[in-house]
mmCIF file of C-alpha atoms in Angstrom:
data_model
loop_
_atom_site.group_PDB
_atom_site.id
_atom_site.type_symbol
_atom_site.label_atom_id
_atom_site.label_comp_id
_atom_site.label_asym_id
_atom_site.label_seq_id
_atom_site.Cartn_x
_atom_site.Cartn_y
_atom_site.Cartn_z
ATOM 1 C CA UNK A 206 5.559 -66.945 -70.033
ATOM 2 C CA UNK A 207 3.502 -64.147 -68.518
ATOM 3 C CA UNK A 208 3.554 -60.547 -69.378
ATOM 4 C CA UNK A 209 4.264 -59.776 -65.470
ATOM 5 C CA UNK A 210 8.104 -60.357 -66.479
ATOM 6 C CA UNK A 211 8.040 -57.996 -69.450
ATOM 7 C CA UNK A 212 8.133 -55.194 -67.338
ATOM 8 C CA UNK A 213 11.395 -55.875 -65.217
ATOM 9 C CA UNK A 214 13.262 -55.532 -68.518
ATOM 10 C CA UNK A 215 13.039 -53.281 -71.533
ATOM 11 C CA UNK A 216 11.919 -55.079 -74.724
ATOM 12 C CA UNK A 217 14.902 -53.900 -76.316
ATOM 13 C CA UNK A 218 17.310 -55.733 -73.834
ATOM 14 C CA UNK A 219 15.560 -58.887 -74.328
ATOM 15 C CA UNK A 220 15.431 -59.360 -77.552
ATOM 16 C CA UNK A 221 19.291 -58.304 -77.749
ATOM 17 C CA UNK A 222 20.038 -61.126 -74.845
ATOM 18 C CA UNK A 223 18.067 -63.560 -76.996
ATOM 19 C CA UNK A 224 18.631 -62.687 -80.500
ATOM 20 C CA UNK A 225 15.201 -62.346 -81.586
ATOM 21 C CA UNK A 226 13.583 -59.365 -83.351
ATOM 22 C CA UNK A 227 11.482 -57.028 -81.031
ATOM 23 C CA UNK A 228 8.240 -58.121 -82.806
ATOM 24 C CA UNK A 229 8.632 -61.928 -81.428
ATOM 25 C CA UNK A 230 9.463 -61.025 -77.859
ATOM 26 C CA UNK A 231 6.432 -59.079 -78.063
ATOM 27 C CA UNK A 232 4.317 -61.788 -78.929
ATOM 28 C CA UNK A 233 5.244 -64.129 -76.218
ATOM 29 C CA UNK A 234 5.450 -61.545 -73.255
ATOM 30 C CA UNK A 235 1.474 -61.242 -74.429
ATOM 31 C CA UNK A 236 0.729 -64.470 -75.381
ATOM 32 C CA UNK A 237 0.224 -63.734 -78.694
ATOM 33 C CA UNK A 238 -0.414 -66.237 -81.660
ATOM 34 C CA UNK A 239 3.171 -67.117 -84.026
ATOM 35 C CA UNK A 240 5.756 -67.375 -81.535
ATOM 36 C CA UNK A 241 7.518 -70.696 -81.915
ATOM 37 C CA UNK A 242 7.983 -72.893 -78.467
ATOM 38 C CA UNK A 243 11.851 -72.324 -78.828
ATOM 39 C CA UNK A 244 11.315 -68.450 -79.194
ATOM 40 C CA UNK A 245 9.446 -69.109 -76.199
ATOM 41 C CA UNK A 246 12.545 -70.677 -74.656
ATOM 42 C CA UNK A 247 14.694 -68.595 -75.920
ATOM 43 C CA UNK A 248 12.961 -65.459 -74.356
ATOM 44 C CA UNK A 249 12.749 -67.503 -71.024
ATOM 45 C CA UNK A 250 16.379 -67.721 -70.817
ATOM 46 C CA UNK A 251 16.719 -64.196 -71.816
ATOM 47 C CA UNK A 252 14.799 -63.008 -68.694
ATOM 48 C CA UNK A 253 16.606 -65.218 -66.341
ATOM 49 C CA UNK A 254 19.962 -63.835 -67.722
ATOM 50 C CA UNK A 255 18.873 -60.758 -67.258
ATOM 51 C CA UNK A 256 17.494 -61.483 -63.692
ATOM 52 C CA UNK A 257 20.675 -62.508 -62.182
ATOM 53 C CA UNK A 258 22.522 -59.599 -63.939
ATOM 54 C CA UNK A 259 20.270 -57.001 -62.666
ATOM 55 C CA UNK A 260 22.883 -55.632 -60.804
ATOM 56 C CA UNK A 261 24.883 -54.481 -63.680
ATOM 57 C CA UNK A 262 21.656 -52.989 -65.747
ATOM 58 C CA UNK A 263 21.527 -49.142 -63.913
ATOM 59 C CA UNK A 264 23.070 -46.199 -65.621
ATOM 60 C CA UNK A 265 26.676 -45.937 -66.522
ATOM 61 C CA UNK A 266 28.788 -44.643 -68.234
ATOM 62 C CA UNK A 267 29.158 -47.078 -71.034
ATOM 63 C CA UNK A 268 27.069 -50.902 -71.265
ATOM 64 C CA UNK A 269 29.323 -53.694 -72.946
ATOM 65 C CA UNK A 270 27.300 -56.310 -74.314
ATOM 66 C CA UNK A 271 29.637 -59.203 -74.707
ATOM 67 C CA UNK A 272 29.166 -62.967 -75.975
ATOM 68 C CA UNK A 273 30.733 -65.698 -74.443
ATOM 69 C CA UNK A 274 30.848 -69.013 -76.890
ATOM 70 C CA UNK A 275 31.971 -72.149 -75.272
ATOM 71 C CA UNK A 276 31.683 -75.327 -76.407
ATOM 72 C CA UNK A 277 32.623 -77.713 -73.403
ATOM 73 C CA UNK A 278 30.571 -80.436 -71.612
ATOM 74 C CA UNK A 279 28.253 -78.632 -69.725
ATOM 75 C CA UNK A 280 29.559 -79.153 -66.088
ATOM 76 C CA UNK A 281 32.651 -76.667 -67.530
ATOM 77 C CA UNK A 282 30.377 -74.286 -69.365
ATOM 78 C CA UNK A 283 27.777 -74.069 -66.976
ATOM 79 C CA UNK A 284 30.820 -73.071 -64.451
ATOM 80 C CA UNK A 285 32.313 -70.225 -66.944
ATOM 81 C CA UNK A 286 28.537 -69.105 -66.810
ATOM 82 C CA UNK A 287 28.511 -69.030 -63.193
ATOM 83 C CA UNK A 288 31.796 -67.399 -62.867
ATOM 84 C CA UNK A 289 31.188 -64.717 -64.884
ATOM 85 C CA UNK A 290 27.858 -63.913 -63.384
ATOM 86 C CA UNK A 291 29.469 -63.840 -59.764
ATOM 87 C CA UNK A 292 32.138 -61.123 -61.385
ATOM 88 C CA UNK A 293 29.744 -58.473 -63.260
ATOM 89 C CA UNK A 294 28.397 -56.805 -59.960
ATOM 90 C CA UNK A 295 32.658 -55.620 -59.712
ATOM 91 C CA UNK A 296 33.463 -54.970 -62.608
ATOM 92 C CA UNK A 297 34.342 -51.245 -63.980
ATOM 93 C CA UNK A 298 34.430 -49.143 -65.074
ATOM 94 C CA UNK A 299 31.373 -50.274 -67.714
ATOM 95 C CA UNK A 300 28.911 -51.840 -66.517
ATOM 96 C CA UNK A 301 28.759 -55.230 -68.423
ATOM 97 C CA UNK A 302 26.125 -57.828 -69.635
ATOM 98 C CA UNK A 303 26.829 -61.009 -71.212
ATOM 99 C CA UNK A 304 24.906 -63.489 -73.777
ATOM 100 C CA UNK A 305 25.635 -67.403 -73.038
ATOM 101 C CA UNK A 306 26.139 -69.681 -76.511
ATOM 102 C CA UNK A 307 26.667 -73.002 -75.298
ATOM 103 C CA UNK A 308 27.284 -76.351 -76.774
ATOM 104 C CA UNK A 309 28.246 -79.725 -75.559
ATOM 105 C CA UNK A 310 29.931 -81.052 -78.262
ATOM 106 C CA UNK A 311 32.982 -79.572 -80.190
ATOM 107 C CA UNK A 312 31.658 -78.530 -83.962
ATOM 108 C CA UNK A 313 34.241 -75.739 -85.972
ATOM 109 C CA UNK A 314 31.083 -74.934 -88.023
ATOM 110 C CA UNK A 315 29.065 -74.426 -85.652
ATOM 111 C CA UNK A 316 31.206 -71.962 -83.824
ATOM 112 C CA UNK A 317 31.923 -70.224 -86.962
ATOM 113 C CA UNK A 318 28.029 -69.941 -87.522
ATOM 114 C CA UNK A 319 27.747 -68.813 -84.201
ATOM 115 C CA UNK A 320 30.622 -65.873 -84.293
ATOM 116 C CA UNK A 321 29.644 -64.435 -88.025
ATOM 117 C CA UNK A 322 26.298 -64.141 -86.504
ATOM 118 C CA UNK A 323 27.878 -61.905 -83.508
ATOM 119 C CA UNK A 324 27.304 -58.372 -84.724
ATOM 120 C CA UNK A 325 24.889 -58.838 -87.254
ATOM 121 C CA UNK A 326 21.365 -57.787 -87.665
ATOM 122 C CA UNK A 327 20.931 -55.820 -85.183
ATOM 123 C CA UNK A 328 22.859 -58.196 -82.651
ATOM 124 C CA UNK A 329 25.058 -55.661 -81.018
ATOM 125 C CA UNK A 330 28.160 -57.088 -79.788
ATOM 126 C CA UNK A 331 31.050 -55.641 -77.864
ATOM 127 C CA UNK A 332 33.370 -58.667 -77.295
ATOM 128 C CA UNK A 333 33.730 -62.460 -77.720
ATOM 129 C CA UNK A 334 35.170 -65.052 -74.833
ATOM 130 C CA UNK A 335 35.819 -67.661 -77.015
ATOM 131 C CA UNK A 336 36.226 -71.607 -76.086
ATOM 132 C CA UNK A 337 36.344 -72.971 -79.472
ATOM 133 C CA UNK A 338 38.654 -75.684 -81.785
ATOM 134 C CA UNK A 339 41.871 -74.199 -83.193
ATOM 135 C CA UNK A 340 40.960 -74.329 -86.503
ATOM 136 C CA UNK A 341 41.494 -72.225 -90.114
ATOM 137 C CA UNK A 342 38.212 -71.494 -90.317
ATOM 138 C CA UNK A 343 37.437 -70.258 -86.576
ATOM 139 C CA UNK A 344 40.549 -68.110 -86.943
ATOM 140 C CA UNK A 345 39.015 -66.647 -89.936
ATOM 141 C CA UNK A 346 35.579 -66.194 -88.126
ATOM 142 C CA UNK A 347 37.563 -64.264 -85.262
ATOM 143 C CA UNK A 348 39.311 -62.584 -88.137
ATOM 144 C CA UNK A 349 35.683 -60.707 -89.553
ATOM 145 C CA UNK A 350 34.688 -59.878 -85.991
ATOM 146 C CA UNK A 351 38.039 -58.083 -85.458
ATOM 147 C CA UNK A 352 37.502 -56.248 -88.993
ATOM 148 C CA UNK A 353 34.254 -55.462 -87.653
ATOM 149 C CA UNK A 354 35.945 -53.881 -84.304
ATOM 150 C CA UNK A 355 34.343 -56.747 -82.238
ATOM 151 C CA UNK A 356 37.890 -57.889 -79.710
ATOM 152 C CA UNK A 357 38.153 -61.230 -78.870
ATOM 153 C CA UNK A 358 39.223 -63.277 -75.934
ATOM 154 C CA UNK A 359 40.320 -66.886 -75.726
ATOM 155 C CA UNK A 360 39.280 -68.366 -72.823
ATOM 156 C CA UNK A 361 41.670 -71.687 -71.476
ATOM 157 C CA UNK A 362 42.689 -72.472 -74.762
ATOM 158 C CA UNK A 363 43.582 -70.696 -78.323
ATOM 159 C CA UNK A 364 42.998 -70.034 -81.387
ATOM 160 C CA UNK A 365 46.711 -69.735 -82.968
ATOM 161 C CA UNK A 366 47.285 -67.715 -85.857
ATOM 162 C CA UNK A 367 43.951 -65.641 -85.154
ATOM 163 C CA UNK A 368 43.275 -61.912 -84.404
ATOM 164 C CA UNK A 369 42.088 -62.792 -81.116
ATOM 165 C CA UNK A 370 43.293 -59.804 -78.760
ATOM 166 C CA UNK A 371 44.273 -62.054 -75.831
ATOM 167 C CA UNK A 372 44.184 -65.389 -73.986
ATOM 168 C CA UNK A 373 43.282 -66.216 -70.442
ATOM 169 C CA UNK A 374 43.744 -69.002 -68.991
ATOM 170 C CA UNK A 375 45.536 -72.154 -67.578
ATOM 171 C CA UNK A 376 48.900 -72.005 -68.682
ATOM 172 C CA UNK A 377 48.306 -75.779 -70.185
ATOM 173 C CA UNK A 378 52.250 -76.395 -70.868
ATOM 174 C CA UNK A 379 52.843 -76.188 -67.150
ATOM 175 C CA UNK A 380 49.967 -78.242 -66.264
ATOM 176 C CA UNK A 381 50.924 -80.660 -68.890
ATOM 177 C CA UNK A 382 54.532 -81.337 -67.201
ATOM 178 C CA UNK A 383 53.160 -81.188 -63.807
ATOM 179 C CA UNK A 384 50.628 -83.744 -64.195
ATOM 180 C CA UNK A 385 53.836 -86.456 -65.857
ATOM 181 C CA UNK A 386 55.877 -84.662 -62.272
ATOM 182 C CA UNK A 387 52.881 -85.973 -60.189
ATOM 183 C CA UNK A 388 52.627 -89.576 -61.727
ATOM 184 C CA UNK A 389 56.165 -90.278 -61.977
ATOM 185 C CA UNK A 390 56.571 -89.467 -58.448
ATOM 186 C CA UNK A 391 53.018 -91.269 -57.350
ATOM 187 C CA UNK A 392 54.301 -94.539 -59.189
ATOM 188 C CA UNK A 393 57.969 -94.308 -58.252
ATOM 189 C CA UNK A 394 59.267 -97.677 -59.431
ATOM 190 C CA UNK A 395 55.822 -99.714 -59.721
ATOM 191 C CA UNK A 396 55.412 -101.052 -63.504
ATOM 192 C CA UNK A 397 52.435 -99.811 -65.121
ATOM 193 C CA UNK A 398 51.109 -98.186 -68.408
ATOM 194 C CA UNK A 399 49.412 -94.351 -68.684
ATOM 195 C CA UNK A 400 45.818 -93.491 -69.842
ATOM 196 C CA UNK A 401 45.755 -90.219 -71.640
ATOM 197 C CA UNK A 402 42.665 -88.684 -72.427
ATOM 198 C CA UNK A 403 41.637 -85.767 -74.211
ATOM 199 C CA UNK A 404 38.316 -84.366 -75.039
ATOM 200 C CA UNK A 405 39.006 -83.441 -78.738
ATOM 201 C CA UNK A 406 42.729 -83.063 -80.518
ATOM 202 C CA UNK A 407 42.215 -80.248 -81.890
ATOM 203 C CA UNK A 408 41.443 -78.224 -78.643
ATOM 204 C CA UNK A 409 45.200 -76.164 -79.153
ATOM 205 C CA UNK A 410 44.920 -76.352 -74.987
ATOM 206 C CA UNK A 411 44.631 -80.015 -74.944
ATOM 207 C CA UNK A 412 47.444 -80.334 -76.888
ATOM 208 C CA UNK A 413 49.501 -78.387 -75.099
ATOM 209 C CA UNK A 414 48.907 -80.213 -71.922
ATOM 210 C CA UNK A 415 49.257 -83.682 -73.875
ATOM 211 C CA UNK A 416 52.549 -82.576 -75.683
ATOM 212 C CA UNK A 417 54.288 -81.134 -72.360
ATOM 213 C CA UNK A 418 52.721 -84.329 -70.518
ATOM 214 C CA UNK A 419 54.352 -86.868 -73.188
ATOM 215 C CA UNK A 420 57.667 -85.079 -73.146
ATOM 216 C CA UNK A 421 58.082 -84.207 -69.724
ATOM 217 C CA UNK A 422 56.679 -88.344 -68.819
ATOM 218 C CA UNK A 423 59.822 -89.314 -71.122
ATOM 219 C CA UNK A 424 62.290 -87.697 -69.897
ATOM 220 C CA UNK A 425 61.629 -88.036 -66.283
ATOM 221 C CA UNK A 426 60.447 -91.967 -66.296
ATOM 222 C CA UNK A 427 61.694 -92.926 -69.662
ATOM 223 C CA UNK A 428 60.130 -96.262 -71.147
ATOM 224 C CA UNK A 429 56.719 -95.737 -69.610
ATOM 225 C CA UNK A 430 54.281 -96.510 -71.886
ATOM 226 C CA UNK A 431 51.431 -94.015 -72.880
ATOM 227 C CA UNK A 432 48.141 -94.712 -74.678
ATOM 228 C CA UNK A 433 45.851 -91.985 -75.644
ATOM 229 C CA UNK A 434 41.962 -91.288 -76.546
ATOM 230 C CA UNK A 435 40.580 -88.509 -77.982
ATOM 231 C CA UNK A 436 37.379 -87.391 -79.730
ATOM 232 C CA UNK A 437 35.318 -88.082 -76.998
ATOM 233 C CA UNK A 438 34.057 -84.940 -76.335
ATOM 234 C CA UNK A 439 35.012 -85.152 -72.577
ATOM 235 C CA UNK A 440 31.250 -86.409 -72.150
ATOM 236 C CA UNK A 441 30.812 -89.425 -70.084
ATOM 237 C CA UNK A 442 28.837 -91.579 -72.343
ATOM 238 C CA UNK A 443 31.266 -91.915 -74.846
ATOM 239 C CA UNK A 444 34.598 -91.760 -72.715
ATOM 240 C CA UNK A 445 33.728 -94.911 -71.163
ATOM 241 C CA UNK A 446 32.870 -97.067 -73.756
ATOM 242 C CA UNK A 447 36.068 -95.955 -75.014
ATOM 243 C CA UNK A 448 38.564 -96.259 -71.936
ATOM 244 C CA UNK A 449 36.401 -99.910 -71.552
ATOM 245 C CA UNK A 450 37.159 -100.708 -74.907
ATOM 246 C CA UNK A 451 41.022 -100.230 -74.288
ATOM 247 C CA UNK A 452 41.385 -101.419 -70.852
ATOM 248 C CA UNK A 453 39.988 -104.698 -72.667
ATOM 249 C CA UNK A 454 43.194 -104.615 -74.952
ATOM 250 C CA UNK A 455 45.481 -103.075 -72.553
ATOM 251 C CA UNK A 456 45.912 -104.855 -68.863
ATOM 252 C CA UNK A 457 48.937 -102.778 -68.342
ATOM 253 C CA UNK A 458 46.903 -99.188 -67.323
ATOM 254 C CA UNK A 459 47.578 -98.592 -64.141
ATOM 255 C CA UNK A 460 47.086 -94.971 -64.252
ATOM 256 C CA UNK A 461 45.289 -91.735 -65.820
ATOM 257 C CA UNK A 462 46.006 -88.167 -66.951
ATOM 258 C CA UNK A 463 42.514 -86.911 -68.039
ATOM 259 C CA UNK A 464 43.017 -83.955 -69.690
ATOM 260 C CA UNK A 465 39.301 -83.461 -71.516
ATOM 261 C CA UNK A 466 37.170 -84.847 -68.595
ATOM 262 C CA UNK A 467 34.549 -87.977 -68.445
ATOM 263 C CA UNK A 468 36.244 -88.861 -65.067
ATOM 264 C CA UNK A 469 33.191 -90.253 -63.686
ATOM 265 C CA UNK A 470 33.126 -92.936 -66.809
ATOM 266 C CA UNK A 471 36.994 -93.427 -66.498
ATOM 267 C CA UNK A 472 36.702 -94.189 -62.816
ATOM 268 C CA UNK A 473 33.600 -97.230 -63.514
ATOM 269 C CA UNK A 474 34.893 -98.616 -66.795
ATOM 270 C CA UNK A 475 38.649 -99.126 -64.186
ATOM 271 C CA UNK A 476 36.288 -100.728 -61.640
ATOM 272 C CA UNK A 477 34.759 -102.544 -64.287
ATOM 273 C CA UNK A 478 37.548 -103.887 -65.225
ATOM 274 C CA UNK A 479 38.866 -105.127 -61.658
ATOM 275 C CA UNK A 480 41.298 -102.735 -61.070
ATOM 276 C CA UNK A 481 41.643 -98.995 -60.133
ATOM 277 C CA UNK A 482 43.909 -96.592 -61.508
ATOM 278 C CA UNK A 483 47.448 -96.006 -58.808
ATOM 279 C CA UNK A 484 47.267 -92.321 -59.931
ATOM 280 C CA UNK A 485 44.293 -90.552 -61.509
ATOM 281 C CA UNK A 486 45.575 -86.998 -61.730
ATOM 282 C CA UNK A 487 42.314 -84.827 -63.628
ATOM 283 C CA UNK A 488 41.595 -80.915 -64.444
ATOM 284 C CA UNK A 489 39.228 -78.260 -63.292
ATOM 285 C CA UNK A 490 37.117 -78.372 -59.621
ATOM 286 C CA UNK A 491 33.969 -78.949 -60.725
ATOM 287 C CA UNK A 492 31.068 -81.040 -58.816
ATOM 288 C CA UNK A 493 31.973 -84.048 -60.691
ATOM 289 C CA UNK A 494 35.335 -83.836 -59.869
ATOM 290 C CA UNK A 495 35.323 -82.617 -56.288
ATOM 291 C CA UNK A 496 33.146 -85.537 -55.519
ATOM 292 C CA UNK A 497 35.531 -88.055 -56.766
ATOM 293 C CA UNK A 498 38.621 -85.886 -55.135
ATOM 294 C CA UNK A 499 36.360 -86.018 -51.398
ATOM 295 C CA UNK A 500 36.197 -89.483 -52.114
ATOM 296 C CA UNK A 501 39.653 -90.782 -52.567
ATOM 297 C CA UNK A 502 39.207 -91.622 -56.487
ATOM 298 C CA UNK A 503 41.348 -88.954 -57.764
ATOM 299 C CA UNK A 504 44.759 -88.122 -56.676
ATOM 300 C CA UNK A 505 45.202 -84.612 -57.542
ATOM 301 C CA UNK A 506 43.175 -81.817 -59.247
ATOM 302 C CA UNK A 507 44.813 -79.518 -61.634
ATOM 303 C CA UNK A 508 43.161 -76.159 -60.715
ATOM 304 C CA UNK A 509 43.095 -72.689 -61.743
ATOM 305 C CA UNK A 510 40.685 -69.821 -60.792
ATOM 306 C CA UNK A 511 37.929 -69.242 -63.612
ATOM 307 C CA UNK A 512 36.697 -66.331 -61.519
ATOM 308 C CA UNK A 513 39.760 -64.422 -61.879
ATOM 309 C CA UNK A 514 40.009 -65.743 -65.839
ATOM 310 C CA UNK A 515 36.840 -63.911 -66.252
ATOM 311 C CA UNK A 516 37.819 -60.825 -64.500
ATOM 312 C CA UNK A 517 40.917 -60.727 -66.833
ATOM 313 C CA UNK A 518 39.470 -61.998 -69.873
ATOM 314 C CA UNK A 519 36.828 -58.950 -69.400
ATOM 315 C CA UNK A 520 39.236 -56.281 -68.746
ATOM 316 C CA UNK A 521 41.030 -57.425 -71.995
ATOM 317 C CA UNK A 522 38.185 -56.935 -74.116
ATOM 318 C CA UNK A 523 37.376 -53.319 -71.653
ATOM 319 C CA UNK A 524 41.371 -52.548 -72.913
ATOM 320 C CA UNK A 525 40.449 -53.154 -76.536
ATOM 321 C CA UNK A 526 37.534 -50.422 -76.028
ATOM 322 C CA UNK A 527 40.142 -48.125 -74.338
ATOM 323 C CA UNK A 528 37.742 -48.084 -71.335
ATOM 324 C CA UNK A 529 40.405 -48.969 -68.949
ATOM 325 C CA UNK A 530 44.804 -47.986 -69.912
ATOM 326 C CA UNK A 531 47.182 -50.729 -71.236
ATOM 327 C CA UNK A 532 46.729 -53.020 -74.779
ATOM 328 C CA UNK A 533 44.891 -56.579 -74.298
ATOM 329 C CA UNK A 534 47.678 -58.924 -72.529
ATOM 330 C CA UNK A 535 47.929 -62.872 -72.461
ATOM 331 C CA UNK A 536 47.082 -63.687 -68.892
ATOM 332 C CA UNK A 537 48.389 -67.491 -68.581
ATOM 333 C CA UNK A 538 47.154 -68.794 -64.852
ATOM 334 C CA UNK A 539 49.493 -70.937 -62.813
ATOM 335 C CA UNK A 540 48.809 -74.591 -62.319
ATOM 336 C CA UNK A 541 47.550 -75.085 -58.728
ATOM 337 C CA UNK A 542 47.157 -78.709 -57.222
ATOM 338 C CA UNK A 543 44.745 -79.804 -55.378
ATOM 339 C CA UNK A 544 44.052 -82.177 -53.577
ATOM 340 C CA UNK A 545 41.265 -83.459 -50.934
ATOM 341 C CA UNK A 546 43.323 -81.628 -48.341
ATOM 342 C CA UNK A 547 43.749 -78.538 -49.323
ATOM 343 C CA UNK A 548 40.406 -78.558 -51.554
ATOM 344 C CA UNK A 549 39.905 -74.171 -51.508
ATOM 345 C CA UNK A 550 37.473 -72.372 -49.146
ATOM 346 C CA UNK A 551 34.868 -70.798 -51.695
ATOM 347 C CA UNK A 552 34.705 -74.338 -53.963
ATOM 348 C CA UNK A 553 34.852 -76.611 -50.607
ATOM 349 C CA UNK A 554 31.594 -74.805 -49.502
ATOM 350 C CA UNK A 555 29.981 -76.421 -52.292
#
């Protein structure tokens, strides 16, 4: 990395982005001996964060420097980080930057290491958006940042019993009973069992779709059998060995609600197996799932905008710093479905 970059940024913001102490981002904007290759990394990615939010870095009133933690297969994180980035240029009345701590696979201590580190030395933080298990020990991590007056946001699913200040996001109960709606009425009176399949149980949003999916599934077309996965992580690689594994077992799945993702390695261990799911209803427009909506694989998309989730999950944590009037509110999303007709303007451009 050059020194030409250091001087489109203050030394000061970078090592803030990055988390670094001034002293190493000055030895790798000069090339200096003792800087690790992932400090060197690490500062890389600072800059480039700090490129595309150049907009927001000019004087204002007040700067909020907020973290956003997800832990999500990438294709979902890397479109929070997108969405967000798209919104800062709007927002007000602060002008906003935001740190990116991503991880693929779901880990409770890791997002707890990750969250006591907010706010501590000399990592100033503002406010969390927080994609994280619902677990004791993350609400207790969320519980020292809010004793150290850092709000935080849950972003498409919660952390129950926490002192998070909101949650944004799909309302998950509604998309849970929609998605049993949409396969009862897809299968009418065909036979056939259901695939459920979760990225990790003890994602509280998961469950909420799964419970309201189960409940709503028996009561509208009692008797049809459900089988469910989980602990896959939503990543590709291992949700097909395991929908493989029980399609082996099971020659009655005719159908899929993926609620955690891997729809590319549901859809080839089906045609594996010789046959492809009647109804494959998924969640969330991303490219993975757009391409398999253009091409006829699924049936329906679950969709709700992340844009506007960031827009409200930001002006919840702007409401905790009394920047803007009104207390932090729950903003649940309604359940939109798509389909390859009616696939929306700004994501069909893609």
């Amino acid at each position: 990395m050059g020194p030409h970059r250091s001087h489109s940024h203050r030394v000061r913001d970078i090592a803030e982005q990055s988390g670094l102490s001034p002293a190493t981002i000055d030895r790798v904007l000069h090339g200096r001996p003792g800087a690790s290759a992932r400090a060197v990394r690490a500062v890389e990615q600072a800059v480039l964060d700090l490129d595309r939010q150049q907009t927001q870095l000019r004087l204002a009133a007040r700067t909020l420097l907020l973290d956003v933690v997800v832990q999500a297969p990438s294709r979902f994180s890397s479109a929070v980080r997108a969405a967000l980035e798209d919104e800062l240029p709007a927002l007000r009345p602060a002008a906003v930057r935001a740190r990116f701590h991503l991880r693929e696979n779901a880990d409770v201590d890791a997002a707890v290491a990750v969250l006591d580190g907010l706010g501590r030395r000399g990592r100033v933080s503002h406010g969390v958006v927080l994609k994280a298990p619902d677990d004791p020990a993350v609400a207790a991590a969320v519980g020292r940042l809010a004793h150290r007056g850092i709000p935080v946001v849950t972003l498409v699913t919660d952390v129950r019993d926490s002192a998070r200040v909101a949650y944004v996001g799909l309302d998950n109960a509604a998309a849970g009973a929609t998605a049993a709606y949409l396969v009862s009425q897809v299968l009418g009176d065909r036979p056939g069992d259901v695939l459920l399949t979760l990225s990790r149980s003890f994602f509280f949003g998961e469950r909420e779709r799964a419970d309201a999916f189960m409940a709503t599934l028996e009561r509208i077309a009692p008797g049809r059998r459900v089988h469910a996965i989980t602990d896959s992580d939503g990543l590709d690689a291992t949700m097909g060995t395991l929908v493989a594994a029980l399609l082996r077992s099971q020659a009655n799945v005719r159908s899929v609600y993926s609620v955690g993702g891997g729809n590319r390695a549901i859809a080839s261990a089906f045609t594996a197996a010789g046959r492809g799911p009647q109804v494959f209803i998924a969640h969330d427009l991303d490219e993975d799932n757009l391409d398999l909506l253009r091409s006829g694989v699924l049936t329906a998309v679950l969709h709700h905008d992340l844009h506007a989730d960031m827009r409200n999950g930001v002006r919840q944590l702007m409401r905790a710093h009394r920047l803007v009037p009104g207390a932090p509110t729950c903003v649940a999303a309604n359940v939109e479905v798509v389909t390859a007709y009616n696939i929306p303007p700004r994501i069909h451009a893609r």
